[in-house]
């Protein structure tokens, strides 16, 4: 197990806290397959340790908790028809579900940048702390992908159409916006995190979830809504459709500054990614559990992994950084039911299964 300071993941007990620290600050703590495996092992250890009252997830460095999964490595595997996507996403999604059901309080410090895979490790936690520096986003549609790691479950449970808006545009949530969207529970000023952390380490081993909540609450600002939340009366009627064409048409009809800026943002995203995302979000609204959404996301993710759009999106954003992807197909109206079908088809022996 990675227990040394130099490892990509640090897992150790500090007082009553089982600390899990993502430790790749130069890569903004992007998570690798090995790190997911080490987190799982750490959770095994902390769950069995009677002296550990609370789990704490945090990120090394000043920039944020986690910028997401290690996209470059996935891109390289996708290019050669490798199987990293199948292996990594299976283990990651099973871990996401485990975090949601973890029997001990699981506190996530969602400070700074929290994106993609970082959301999966934190937003399913029982105690989710954002700060005045939080920049949380699910920007996957810009990579020819969709909000995974249970993102479709989380976004579909946001109030009104805020989740649809964030999922399709990839726009950033502030800490208070993340509270409104139900991705987090408390805003704590970043300067107070060390003190909060110190108080948690001094808990009794049998401390309850309610006690942990009371402690965090004593540090919290009480904020529950941010700048995007204030736009919900505008967002709801524009994004309350089940077809991308209808959302685009509504934005064009509206013609406001907000609508035009949103159209420009959507125009940069993968048409196929947006159509898949919207369908997954609507299916997630009817889902009975996070696991049901993860099973569906896994099917769609394997199809994305095989797609030119994923390779092209990552190339434009991460590899060449020219920010000029050529999407296939180039227009929303060219995404056919035949193209969509494989993203939602059952996959037999490869189906995602939970322990």
XYZ file of N, CA, C and O in Angstrom, residues 23 49 53 83 121 128 253 282 318 322:
40
model
N -1.859 12.726 -4.154
C -0.538 13.345 -4.021
C 0.211 13.472 -5.348
O 1.344 13.028 -5.485
N -10.495 -0.660 11.014
C -9.769 -0.099 12.155
C -10.736 0.609 13.104
O -11.272 1.668 12.788
N -12.469 6.994 13.203
C -13.865 7.453 13.283
C -14.350 8.021 11.956
O -15.527 7.913 11.609
N -7.373 -1.809 -23.530
C -8.504 -2.103 -22.637
C -8.433 -1.317 -21.330
O -9.123 -1.657 -20.361
N -14.887 10.935 -6.472
C -14.299 10.567 -5.180
C -14.845 11.402 -4.031
O -14.677 11.046 -2.868
N -19.625 16.684 2.569
C -18.938 17.295 1.420
C -18.718 18.782 1.694
O -19.671 19.554 1.781
N -34.531 31.272 -29.590
C -35.761 32.075 -29.449
C -35.614 33.109 -28.337
O -36.063 34.239 -28.464
N -31.777 12.211 -18.484
C -33.222 11.967 -18.384
C -33.509 10.555 -17.845
O -34.419 10.367 -17.045
N -6.113 18.388 -24.516
C -5.030 17.956 -23.616
C -3.705 17.726 -24.334
O -2.641 18.053 -23.809
N -4.983 22.778 -29.055
C -5.376 23.812 -30.030
C -6.830 24.267 -29.836
O -7.286 25.210 -30.463
